[in-house]
PDB file of C-alpha atoms in Angstrom:
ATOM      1  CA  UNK A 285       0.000   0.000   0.000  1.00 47.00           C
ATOM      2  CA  UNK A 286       1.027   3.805  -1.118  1.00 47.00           C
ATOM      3  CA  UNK A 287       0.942   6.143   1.369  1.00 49.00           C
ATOM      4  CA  UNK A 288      -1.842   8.080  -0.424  1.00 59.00           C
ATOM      5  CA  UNK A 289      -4.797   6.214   1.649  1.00 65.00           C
ATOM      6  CA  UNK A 290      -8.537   5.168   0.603  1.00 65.00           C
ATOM      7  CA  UNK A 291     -10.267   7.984   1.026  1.00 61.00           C
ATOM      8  CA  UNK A 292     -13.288  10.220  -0.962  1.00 61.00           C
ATOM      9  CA  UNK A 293     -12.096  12.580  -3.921  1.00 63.00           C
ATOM     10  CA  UNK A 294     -15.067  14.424  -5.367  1.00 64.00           C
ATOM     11  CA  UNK A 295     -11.809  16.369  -7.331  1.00 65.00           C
ATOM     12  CA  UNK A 296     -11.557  13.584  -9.682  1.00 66.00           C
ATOM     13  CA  UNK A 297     -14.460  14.005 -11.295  1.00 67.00           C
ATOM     14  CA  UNK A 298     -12.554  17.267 -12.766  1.00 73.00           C
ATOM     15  CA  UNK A 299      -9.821  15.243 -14.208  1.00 74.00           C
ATOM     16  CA  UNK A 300      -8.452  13.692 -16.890  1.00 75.00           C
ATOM     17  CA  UNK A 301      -9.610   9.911 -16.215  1.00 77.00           C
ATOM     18  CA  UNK A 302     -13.091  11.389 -14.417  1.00 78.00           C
ATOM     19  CA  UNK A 303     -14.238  13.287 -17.439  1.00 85.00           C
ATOM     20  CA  UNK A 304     -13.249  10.158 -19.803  1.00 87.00           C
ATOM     21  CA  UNK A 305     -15.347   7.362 -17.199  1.00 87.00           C
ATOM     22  CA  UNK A 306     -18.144  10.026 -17.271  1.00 89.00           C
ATOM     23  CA  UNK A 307     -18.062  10.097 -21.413  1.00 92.00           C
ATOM     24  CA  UNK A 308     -17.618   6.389 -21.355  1.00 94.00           C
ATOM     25  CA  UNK A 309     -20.355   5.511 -18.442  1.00 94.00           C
ATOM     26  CA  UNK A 310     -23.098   7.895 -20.346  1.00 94.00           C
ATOM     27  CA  UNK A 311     -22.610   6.434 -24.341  1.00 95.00           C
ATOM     28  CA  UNK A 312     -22.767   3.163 -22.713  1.00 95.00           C
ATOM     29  CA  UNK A 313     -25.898   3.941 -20.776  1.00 95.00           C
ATOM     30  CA  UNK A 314     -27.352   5.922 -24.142  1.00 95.00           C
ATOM     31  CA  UNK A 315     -26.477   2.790 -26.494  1.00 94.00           C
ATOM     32  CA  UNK A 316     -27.793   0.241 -24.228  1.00 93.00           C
ATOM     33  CA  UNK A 317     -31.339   2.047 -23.928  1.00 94.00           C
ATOM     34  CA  UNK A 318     -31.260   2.606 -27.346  1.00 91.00           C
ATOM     35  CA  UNK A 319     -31.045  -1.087 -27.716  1.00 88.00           C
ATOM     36  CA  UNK A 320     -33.094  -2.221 -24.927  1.00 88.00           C
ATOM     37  CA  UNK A 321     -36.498   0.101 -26.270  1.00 88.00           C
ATOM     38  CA  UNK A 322     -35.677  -1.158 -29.818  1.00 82.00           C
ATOM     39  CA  UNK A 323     -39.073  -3.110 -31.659  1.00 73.00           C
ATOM     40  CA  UNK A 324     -36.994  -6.224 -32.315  1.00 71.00           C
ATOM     41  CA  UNK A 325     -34.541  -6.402 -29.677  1.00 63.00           C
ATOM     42  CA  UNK A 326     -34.668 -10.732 -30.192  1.00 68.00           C
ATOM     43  CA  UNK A 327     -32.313 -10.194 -33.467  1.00 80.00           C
ATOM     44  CA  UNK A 328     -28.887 -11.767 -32.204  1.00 85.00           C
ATOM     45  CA  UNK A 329     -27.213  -8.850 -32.891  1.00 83.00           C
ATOM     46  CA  UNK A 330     -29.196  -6.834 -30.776  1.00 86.00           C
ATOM     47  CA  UNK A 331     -28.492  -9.338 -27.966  1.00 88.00           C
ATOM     48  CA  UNK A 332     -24.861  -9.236 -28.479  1.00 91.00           C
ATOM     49  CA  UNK A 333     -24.767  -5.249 -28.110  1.00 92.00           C
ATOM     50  CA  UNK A 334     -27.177  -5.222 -25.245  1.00 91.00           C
ATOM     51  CA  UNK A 335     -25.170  -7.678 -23.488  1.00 93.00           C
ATOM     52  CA  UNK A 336     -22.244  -5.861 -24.347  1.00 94.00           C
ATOM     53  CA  UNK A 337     -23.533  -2.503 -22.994  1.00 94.00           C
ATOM     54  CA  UNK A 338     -24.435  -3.984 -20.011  1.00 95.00           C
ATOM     55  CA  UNK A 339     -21.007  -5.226 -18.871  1.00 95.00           C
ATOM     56  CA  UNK A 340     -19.426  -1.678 -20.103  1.00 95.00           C
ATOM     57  CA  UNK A 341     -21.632   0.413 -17.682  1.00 95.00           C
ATOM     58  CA  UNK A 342     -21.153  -2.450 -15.179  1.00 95.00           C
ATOM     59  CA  UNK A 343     -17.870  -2.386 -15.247  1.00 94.00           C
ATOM     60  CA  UNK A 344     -16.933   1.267 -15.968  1.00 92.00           C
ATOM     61  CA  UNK A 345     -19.525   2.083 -13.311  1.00 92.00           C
ATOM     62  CA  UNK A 346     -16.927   0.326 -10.427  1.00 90.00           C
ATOM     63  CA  UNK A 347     -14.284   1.874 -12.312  1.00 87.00           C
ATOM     64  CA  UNK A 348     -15.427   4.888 -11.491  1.00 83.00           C
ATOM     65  CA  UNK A 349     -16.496   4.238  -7.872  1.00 83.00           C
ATOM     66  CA  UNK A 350     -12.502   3.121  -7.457  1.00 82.00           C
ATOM     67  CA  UNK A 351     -11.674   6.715  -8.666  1.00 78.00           C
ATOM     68  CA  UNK A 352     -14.080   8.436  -6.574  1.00 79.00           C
ATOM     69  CA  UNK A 353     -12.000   6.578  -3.467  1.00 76.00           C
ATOM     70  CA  UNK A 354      -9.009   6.910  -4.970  1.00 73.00           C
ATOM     71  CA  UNK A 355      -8.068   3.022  -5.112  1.00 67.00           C
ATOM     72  CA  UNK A 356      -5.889   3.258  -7.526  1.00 67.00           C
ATOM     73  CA  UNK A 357      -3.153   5.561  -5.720  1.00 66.00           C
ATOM     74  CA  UNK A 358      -3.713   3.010  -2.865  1.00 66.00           C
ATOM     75  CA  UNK A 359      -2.948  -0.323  -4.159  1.00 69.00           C
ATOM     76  CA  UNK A 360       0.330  -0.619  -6.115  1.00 73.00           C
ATOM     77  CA  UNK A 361      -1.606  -2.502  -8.809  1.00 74.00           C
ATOM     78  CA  UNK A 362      -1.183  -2.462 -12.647  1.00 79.00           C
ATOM     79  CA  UNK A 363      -4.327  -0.486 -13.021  1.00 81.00           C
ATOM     80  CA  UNK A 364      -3.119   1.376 -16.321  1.00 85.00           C
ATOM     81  CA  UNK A 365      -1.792  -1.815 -17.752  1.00 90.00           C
ATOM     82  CA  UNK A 366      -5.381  -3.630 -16.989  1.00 89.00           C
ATOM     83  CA  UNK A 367      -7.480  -0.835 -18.255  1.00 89.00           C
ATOM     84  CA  UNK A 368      -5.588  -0.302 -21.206  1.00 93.00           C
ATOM     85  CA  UNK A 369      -6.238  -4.112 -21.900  1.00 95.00           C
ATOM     86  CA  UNK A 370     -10.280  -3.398 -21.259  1.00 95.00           C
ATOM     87  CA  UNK A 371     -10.238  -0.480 -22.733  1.00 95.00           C
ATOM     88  CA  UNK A 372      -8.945  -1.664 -25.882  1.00 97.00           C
ATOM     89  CA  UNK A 373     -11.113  -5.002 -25.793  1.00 97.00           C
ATOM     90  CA  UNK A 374     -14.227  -3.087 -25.070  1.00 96.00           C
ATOM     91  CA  UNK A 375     -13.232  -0.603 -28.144  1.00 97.00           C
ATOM     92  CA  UNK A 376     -13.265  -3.783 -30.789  1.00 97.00           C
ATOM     93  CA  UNK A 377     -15.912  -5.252 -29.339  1.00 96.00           C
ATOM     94  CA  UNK A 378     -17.997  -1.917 -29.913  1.00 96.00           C
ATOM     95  CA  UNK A 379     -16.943  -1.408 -33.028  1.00 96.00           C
ATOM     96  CA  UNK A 380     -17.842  -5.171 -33.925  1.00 95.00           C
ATOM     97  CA  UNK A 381     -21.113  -4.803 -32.126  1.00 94.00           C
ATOM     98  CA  UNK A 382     -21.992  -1.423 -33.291  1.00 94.00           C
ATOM     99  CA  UNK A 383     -21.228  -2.083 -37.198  1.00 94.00           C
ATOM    100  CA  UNK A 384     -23.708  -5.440 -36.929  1.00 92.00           C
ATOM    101  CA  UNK A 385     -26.206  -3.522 -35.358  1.00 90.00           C
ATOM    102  CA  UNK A 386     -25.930  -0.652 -38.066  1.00 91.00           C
ATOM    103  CA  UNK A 387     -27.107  -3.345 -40.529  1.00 89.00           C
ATOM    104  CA  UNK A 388     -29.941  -3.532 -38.828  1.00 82.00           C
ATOM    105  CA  UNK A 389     -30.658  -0.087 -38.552  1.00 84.00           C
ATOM    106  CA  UNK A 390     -33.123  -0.178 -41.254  1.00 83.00           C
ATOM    107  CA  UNK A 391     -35.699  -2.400 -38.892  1.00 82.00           C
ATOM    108  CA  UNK A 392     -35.579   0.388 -36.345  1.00 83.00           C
ATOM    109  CA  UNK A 393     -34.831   3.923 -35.441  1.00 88.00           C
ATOM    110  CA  UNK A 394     -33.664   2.690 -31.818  1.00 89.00           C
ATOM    111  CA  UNK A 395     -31.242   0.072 -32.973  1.00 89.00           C
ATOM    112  CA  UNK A 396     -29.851   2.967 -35.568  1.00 91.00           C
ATOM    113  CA  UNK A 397     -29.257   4.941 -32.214  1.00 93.00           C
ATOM    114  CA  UNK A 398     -28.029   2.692 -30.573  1.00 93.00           C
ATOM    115  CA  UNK A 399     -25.359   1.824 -32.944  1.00 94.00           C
ATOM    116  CA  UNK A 400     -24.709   5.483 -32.875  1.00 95.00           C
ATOM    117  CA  UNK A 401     -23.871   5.468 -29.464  1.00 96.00           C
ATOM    118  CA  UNK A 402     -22.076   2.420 -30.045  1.00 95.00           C
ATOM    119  CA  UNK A 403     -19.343   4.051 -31.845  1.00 97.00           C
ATOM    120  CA  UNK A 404     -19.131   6.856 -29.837  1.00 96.00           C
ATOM    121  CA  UNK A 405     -18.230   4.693 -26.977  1.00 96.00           C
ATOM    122  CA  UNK A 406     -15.698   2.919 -29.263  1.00 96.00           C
ATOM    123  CA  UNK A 407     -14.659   6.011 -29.475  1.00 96.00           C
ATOM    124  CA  UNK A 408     -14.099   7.048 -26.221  1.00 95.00           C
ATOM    125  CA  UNK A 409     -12.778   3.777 -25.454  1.00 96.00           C
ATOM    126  CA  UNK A 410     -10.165   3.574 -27.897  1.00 96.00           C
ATOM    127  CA  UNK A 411      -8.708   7.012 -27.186  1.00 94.00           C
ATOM    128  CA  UNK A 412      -8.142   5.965 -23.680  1.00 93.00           C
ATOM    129  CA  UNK A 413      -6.563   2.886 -25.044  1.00 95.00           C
ATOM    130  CA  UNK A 414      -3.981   4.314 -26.744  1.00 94.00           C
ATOM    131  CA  UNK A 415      -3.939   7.103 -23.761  1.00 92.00           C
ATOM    132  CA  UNK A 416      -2.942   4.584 -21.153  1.00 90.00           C
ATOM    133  CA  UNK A 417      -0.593   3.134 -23.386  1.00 93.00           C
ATOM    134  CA  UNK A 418       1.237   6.064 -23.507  1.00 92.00           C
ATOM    135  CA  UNK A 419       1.330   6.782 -19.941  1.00 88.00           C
ATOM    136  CA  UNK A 420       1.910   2.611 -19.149  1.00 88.00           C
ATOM    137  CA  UNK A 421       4.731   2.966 -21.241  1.00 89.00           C
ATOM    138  CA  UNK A 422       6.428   6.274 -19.785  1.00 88.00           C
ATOM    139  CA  UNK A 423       5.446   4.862 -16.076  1.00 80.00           C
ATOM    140  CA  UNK A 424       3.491   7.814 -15.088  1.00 74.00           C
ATOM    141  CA  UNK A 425       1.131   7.284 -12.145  1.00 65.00           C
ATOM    142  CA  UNK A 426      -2.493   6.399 -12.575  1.00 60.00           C
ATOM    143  CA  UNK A 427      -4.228   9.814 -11.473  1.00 56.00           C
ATOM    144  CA  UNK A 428      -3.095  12.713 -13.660  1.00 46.00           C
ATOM    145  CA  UNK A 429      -3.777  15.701 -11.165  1.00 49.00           C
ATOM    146  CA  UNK A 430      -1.377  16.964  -8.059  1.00 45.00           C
ATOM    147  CA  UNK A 431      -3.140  16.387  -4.684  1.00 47.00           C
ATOM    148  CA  UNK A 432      -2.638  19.186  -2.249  1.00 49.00           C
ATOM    149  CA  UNK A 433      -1.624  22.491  -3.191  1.00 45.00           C
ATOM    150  CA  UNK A 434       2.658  22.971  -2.362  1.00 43.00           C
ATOM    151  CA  UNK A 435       3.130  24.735   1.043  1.00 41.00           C
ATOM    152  CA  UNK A 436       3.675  22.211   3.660  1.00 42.00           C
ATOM    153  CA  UNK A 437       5.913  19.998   1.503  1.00 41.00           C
ATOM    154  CA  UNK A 438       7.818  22.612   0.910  1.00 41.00           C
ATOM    155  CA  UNK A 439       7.276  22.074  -3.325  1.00 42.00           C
ATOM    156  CA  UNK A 440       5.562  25.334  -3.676  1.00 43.00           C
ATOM    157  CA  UNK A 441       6.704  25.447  -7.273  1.00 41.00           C
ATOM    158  CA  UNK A 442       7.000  28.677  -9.799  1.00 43.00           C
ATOM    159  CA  UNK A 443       9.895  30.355  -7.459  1.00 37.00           C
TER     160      UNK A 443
END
């Protein structure tokens, strides 16, 4: 364990990987209501990318809950390494799910929407791919943004 402690950071929200989970967490939640109010939601394809949404806002969801509490500076973990690895996987899998579904677009305006939001996600998803990658691979620590302000540590900075 890091010195940094489990605690509640509201501040987060404000950065870098906060503004990206919130992105993520809301064109899941979009795509898979899209999908789930859709007039022939029994197609397989359909299935696939409701399934598929599910498990994103599921798991992006605790994602962001860790955040919030500021796990990851806790636990010396390979968080960027694991969420580059579902972050890319969840980006093909959209992209896969959301081009079947576009075929199908045709059936209904929901499903069309849906695969909209589907490649937004992808989107989303495969920029913070090849984000973590970049900061896996220079070593940089998991959250992006400074806690505390200077003073006390004697780091003021600028001087």
């Amino acid at each position: 364990m890091s010195g940094a402690g489990i605690r509640f950071a509201p501040e987060c929200v404000c950065t870098y990987n906060g503004i990206v989970k919130i992105v993520q967490l809301v064109c899941c939640a979009l795509s898979l209501i899209c999908s789930k109010v859709a007039h022939y939601p029994y197609y397989p394809a359909a299935q696939f990318f409701l399934w598929l949404s599910v498990i994103a806002v599921a798991i992006t969801g605790v994602l962001c809950l860790l955040y919030l509490f500021n796990l990851p500076d806790t636990f010396r973990l390979p968080w960027t390494f694991a969420e580059m690895v579902y972050c890319a996987m969840l980006a093909i899998m959209y992209v896969i799910g959301s081009s079947i579904l576009a075929t199908k677009a045709s059936y209904s305006s929901a499903l069309g929407a849906a695969s909209f939001f589907g490649f937004c996600a992808m989107t989303a998803y495969a920029v913070e791919a090849v984000v973590k990658f970049f900061i896996w691979k220079n070593g940089k620590p998991v959250q992006r943004k400074p806690r505390g302000g200077g003073g006390a540590s004697g780091d003021a900075g600028g001087t």
